[in-house]
GROMACS .gro file of C-alpha atoms in nm:
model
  337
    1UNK     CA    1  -4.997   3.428   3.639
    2UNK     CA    2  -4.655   3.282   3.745
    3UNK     CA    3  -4.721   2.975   3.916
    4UNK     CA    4  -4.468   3.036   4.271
    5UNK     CA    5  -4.165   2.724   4.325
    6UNK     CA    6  -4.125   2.558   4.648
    7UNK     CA    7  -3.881   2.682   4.899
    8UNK     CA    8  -3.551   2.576   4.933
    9UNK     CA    9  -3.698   2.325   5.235
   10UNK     CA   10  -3.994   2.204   5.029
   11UNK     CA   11  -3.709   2.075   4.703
   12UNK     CA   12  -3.563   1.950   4.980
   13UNK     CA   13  -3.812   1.735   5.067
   14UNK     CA   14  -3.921   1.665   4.706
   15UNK     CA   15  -3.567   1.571   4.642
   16UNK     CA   16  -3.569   1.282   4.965
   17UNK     CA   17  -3.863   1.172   4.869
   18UNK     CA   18  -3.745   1.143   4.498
   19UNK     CA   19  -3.473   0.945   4.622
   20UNK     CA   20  -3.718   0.723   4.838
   21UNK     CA   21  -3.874   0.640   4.514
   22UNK     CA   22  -3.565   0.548   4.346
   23UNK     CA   23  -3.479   0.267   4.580
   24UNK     CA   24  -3.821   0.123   4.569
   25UNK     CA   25  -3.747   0.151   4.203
   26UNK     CA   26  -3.459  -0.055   4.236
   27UNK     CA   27  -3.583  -0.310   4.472
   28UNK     CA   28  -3.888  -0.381   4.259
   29UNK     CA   29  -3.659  -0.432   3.897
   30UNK     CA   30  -3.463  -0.661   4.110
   31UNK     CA   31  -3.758  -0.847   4.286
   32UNK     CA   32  -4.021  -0.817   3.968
   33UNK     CA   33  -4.000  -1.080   3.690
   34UNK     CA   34  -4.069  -1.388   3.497
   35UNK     CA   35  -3.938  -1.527   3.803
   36UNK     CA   36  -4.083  -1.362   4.125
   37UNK     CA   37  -3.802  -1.287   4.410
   38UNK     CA   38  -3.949  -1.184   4.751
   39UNK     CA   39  -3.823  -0.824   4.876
   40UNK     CA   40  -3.697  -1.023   5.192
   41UNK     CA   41  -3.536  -1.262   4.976
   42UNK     CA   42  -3.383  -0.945   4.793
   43UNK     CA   43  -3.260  -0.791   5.090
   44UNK     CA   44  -3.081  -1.100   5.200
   45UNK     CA   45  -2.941  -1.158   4.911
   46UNK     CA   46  -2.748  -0.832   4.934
   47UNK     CA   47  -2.627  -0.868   5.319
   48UNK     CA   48  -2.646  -1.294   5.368
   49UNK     CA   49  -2.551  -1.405   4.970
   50UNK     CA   50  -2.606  -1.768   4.973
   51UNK     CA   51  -2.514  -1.909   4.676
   52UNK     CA   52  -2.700  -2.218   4.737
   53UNK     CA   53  -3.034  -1.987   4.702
   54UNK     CA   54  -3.168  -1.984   4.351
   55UNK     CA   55  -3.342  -1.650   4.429
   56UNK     CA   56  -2.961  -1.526   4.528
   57UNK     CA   57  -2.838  -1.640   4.214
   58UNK     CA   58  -3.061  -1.497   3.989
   59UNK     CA   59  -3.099  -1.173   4.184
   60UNK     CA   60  -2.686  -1.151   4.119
   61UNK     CA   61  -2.600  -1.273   3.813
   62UNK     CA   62  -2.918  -1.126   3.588
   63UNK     CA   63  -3.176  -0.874   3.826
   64UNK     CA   64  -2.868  -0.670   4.033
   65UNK     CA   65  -2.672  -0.596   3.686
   66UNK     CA   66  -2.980  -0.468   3.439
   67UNK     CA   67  -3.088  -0.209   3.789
   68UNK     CA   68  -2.754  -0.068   3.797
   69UNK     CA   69  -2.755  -0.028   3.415
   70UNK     CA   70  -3.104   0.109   3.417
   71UNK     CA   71  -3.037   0.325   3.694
   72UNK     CA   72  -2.675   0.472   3.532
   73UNK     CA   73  -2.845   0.533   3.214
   74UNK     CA   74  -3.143   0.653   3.296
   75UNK     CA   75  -2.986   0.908   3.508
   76UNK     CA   76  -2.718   0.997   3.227
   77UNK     CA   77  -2.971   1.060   2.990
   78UNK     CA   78  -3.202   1.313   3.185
   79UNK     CA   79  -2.899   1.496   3.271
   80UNK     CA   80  -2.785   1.525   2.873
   81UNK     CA   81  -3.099   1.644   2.835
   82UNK     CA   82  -3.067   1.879   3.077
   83UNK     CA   83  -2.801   2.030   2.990
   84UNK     CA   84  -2.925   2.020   2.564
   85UNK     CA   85  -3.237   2.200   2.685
   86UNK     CA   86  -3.001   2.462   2.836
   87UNK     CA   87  -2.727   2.470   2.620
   88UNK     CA   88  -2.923   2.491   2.305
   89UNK     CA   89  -3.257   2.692   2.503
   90UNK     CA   90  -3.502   2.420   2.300
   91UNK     CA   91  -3.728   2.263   2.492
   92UNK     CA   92  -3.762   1.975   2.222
   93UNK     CA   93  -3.416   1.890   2.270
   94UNK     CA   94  -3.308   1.524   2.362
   95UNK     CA   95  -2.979   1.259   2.261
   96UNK     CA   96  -3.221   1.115   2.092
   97UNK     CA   97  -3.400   1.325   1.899
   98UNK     CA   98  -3.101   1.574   1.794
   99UNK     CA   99  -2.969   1.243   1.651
  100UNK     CA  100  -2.675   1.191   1.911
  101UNK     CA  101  -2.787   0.812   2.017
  102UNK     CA  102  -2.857   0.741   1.643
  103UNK     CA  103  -2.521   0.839   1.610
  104UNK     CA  104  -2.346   0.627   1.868
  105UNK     CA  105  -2.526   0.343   1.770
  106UNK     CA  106  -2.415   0.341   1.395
  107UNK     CA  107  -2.097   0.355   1.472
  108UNK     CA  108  -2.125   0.081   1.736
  109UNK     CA  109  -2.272  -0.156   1.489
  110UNK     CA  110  -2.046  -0.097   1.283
  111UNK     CA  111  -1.738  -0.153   1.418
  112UNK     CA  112  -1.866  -0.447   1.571
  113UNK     CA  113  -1.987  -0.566   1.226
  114UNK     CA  114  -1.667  -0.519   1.052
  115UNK     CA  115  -1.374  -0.498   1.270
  116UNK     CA  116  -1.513  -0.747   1.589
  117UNK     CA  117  -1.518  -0.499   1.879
  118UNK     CA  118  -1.651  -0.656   2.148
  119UNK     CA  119  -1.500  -0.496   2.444
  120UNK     CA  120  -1.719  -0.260   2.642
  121UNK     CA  121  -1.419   0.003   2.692
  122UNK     CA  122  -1.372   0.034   2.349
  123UNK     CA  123  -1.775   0.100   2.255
  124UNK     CA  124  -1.763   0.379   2.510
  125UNK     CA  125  -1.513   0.570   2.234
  126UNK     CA  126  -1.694   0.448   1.947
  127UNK     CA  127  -1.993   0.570   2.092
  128UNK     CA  128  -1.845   0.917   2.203
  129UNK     CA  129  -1.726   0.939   1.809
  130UNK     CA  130  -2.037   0.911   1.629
  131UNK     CA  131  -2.264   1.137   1.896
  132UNK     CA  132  -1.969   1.409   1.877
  133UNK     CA  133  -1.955   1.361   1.511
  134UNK     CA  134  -2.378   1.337   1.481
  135UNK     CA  135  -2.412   1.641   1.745
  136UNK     CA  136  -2.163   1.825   1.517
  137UNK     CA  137  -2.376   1.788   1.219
  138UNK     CA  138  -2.696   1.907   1.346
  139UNK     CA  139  -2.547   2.213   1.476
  140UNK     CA  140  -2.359   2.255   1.160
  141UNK     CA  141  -2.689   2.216   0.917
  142UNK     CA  142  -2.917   2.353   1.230
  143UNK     CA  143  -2.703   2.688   1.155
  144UNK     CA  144  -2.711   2.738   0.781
  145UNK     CA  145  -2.867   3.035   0.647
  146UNK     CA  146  -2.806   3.398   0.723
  147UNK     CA  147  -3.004   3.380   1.046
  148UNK     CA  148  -2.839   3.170   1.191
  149UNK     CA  149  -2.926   2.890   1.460
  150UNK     CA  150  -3.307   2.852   1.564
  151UNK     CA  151  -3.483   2.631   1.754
  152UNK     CA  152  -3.712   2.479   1.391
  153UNK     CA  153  -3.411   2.449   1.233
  154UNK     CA  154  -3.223   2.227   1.474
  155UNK     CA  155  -3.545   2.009   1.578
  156UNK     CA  156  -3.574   1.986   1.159
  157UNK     CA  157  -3.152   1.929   1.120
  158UNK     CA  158  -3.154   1.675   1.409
  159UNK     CA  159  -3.494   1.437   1.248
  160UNK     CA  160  -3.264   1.458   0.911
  161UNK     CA  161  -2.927   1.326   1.113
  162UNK     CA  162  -3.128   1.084   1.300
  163UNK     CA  163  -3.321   0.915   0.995
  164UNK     CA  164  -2.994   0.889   0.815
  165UNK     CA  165  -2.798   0.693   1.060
  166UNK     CA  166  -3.076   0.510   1.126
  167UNK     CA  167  -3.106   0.418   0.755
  168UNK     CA  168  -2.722   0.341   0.808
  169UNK     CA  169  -2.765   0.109   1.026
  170UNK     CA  170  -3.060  -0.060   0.883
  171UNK     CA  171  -2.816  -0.098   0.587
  172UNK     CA  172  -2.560  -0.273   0.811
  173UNK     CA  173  -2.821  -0.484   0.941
  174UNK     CA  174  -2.894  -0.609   0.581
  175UNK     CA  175  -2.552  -0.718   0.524
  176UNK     CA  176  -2.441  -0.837   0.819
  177UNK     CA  177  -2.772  -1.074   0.909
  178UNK     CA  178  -2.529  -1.287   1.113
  179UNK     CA  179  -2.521  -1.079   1.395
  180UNK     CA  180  -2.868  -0.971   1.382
  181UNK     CA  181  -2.907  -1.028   1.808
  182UNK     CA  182  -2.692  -0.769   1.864
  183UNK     CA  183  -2.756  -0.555   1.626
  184UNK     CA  184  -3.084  -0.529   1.740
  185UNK     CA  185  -2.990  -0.505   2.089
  186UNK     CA  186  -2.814  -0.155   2.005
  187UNK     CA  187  -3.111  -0.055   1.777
  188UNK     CA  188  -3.394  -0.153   2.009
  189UNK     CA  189  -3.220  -0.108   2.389
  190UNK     CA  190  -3.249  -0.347   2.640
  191UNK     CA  191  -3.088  -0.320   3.024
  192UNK     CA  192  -3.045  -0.679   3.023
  193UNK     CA  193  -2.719  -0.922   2.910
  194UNK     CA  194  -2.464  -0.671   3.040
  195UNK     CA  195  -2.247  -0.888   3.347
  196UNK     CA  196  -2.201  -0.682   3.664
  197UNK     CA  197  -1.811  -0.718   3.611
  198UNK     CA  198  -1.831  -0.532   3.265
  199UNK     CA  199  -2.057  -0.256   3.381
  200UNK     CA  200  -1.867  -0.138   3.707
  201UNK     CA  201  -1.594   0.006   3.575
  202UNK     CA  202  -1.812   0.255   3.307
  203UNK     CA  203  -1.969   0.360   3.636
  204UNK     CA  204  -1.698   0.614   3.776
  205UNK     CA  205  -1.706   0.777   3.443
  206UNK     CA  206  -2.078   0.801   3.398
  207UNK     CA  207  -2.080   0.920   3.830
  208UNK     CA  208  -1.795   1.181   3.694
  209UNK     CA  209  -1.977   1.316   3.413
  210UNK     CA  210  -2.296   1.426   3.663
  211UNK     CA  211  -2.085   1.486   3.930
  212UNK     CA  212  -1.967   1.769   3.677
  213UNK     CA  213  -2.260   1.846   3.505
  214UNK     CA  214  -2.354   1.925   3.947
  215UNK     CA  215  -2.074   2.160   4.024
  216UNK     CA  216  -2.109   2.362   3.698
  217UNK     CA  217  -2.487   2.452   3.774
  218UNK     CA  218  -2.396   2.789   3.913
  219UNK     CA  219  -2.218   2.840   3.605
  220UNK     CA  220  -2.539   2.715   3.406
  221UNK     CA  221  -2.765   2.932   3.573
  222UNK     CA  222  -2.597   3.255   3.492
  223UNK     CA  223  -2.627   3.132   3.133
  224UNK     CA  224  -2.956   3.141   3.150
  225UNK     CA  225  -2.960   3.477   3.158
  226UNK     CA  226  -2.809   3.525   2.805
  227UNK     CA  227  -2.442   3.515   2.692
  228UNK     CA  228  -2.405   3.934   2.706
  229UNK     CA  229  -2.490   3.956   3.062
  230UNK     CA  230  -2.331   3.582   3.135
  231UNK     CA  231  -2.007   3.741   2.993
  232UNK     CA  232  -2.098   4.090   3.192
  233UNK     CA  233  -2.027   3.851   3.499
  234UNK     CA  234  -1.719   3.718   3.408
  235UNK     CA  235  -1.845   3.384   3.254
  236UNK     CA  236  -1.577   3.235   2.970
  237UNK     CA  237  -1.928   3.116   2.805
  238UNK     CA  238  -1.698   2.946   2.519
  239UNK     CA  239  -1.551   2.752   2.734
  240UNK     CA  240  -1.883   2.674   2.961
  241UNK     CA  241  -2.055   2.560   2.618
  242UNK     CA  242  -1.780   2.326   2.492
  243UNK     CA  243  -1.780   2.151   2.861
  244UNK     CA  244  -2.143   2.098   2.827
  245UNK     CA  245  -2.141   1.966   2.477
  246UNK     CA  246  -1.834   1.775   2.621
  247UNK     CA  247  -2.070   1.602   2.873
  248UNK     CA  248  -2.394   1.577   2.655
  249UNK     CA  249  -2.226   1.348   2.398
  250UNK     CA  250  -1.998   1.174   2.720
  251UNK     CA  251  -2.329   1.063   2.914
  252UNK     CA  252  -2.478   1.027   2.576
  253UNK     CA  253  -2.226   0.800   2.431
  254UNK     CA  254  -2.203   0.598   2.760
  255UNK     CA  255  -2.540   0.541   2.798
  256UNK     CA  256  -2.580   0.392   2.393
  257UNK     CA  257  -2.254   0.152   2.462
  258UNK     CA  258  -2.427   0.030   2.850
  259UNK     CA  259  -2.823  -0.019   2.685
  260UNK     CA  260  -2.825   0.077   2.329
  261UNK     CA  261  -3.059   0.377   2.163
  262UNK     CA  262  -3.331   0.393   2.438
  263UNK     CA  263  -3.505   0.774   2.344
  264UNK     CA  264  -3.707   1.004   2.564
  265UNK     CA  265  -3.592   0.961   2.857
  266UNK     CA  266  -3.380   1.306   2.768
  267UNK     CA  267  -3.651   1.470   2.669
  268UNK     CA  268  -3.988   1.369   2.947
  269UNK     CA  269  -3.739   1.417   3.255
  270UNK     CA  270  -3.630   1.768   3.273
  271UNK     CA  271  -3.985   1.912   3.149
  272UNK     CA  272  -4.123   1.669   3.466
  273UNK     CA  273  -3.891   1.823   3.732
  274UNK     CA  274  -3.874   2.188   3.588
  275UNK     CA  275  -4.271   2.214   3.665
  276UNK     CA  276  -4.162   2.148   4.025
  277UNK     CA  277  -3.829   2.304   4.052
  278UNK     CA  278  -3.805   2.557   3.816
  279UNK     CA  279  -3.451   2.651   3.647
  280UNK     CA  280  -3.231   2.610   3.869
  281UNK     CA  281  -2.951   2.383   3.739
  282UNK     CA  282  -2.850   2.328   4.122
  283UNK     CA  283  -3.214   2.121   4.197
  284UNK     CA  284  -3.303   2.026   3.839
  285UNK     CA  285  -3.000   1.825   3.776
  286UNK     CA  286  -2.966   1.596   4.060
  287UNK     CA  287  -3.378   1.549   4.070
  288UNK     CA  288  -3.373   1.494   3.707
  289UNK     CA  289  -3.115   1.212   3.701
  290UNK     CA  290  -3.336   0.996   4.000
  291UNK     CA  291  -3.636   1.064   3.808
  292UNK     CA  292  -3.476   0.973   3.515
  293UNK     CA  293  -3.296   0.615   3.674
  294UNK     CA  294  -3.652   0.562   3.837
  295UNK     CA  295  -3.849   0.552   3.525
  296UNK     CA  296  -3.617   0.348   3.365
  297UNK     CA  297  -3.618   0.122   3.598
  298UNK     CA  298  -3.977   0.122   3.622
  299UNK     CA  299  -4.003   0.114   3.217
  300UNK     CA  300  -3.739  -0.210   3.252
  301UNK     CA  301  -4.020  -0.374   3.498
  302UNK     CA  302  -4.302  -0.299   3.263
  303UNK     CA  303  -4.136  -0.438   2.970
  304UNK     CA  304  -4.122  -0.807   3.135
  305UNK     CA  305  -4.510  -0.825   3.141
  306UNK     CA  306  -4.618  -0.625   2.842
  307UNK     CA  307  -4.609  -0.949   2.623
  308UNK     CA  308  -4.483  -1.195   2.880
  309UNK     CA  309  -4.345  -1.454   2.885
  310UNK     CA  310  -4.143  -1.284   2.606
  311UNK     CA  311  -3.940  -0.929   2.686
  312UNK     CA  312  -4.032  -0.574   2.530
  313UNK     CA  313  -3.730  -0.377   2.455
  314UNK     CA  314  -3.691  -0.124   2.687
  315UNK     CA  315  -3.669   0.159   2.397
  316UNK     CA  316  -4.038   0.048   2.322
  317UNK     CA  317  -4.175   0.089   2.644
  318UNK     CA  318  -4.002   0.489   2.705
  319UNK     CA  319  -4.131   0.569   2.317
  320UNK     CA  320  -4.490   0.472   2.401
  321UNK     CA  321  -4.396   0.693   2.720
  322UNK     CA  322  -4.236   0.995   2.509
  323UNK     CA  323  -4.381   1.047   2.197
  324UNK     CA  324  -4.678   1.162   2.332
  325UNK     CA  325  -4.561   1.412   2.535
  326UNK     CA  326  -4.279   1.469   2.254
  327UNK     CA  327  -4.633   1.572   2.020
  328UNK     CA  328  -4.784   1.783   2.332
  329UNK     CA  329  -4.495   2.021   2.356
  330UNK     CA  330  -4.464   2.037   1.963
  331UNK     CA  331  -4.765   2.168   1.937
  332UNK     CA  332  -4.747   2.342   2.252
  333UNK     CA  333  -4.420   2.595   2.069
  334UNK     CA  334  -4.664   2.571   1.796
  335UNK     CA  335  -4.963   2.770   1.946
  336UNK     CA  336  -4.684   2.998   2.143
  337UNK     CA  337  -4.479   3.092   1.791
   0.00000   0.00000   0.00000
């Protein structure tokens, strides 16, 4: 029996409270820690800044900074995973485990390693370059043989991709030990060390790319329906499918140069909202990116007490989250094939 979606009022309502949710998100990364801040303290902090306060101070140079970041890439993730669910209609899809973040974050590591990048403008390229060229290969070996593309064989081409740049970049981390910190900052993700000042200006592109991925949800929804009839109704499909592989490996790629390879956070979101929302791209993409900011956020406050006084990376903390429920719908296409 078909389980009925909410009315248009009732998303609506799921959607302000979703958004309620976020900010306490937010208030509690930037009030949580090693050192406790006060929510009052917080709130003053962002209309009264004294920078006499010590809770001011840390709340703007350290707590303010990893939110934003957690809440940009969170968001930019479940949307990429969104729209890889859609585009590629597998509901194992993710950045992460088509091999897209692994990816980005070889080629990250390895420019830094041997040619010094350290600007964050320039990793946002690097990054775009090795999840275009990682996305491209999984599609590539996902399609070989005469019948074409299928969902095993693109879950099965994107594990391949993904252990091989990882075993890339274990390789760089072998010979360049010098820069171990940050090469396992990229490997493991963190939210943390990025300054305010560097992270602003990746923000309007990240905002663009869901702002986007939002207005083409019509568009999206008609694809649903299969390319035939999408093309029946006047949809240039081509051209729909390169914009959304366009934005998967742009919010992709961002997200790897802001926090490094943090993984299913692409894949937990959208299966979360669509229970509540259903298909529509108009609902599921905007829910799905403050679901996804929250619990990274929330994952970013866990992480501080897990082993405190010393930090988890945040890409433990969503792994323990997603592989899980990464094994539950495996076996869940399993039983249905």
């Amino acid at each position: 029996m078909l389980i009925p979606y909410p009315s248009t009022s009732l998303r609506a309502g799921l959607l302000l409270l979703s958004v309620v949710v976020l900010l306490l998100s937010f208030m509690s990364s930037v009030a949580f820690g090693q050192y406790a801040v006060s929510l009052s303290s917080v709130w003053q902090s962002f209309w009264h800044y004294d920078p006499n306060t010590i809770d001011h101070v840390i709340i703007h140079t350290t707590r303010m900074s990893r939110a934003v970041v957690a809440c940009a890439v969170g968001g930019a993730l479940a949307v990429s995973g969104v729209l890889m669910q859609t585009l590629t209609r597998n509901p194992l899809a993710s950045p992460a485990i088509f091999g897209v973040n692994a990816g980005a974050v070889f080629f990250i590591v390895m420019f830094a390693q041997f040619f010094a990048v350290t600007a964050l403008s320039d990793y946002i390229w690097i990054a775009f370059f090795g999840a275009a060229l990682a996305g491209a290969l999984v599609y590539g070996l996902g399609s070989l043989g005469h019948d074409g593309l299928s969902p095993v064989r693109i879950v099965l081409a994107g594990a391949a991709i993904t252990a091989l740049f990882v075993a890339f970049t274990q390789g760089l981390l072998v010979i360049g030990q010098e820069g171990l910190d940050s090469v396992l900052f990229w490997i493991a993700g963190s939210v943390s060390g990025r300054e305010l000042a560097l992270v602003l200006p990746v923000l309007p592109y990240m905002g663009a790319g869901l702002i986007a991925a939002l207005l083409l949800s019509p568009h999206i929804n008609i694809l649903l329906s299969g390319d035939d009839i999408a093309k029946g109704l006047g949809q240039n499909t081509l051209l729909l499918k390169v914009a959304l592989s366009v934005l998967i490996i742009g919010l992709a790629g961002m997200s790897v140069a802001l926090a490094g390879n943090i993984g299913f956070i692409g894949l937990v979101i959208p299966h979360m909202v669509r229970a509540f929302v259903g298909n529509d791209h108009k609902w599921l993409i905007p829910l799905s990116a403050i679901w996804g900011a929250s619990l990274l956020l929330l994952s970013d406050v866990v992480s501080r007490f897990v082993l405190s006084p010393e930090e988890v990376p945040i890409g433990v903390v969503t792994a323990l989250i997603g592989t899980p429920f990464f094994i539950y719908l495996a076996r869940k296409g399993r039983k249905h094939g």
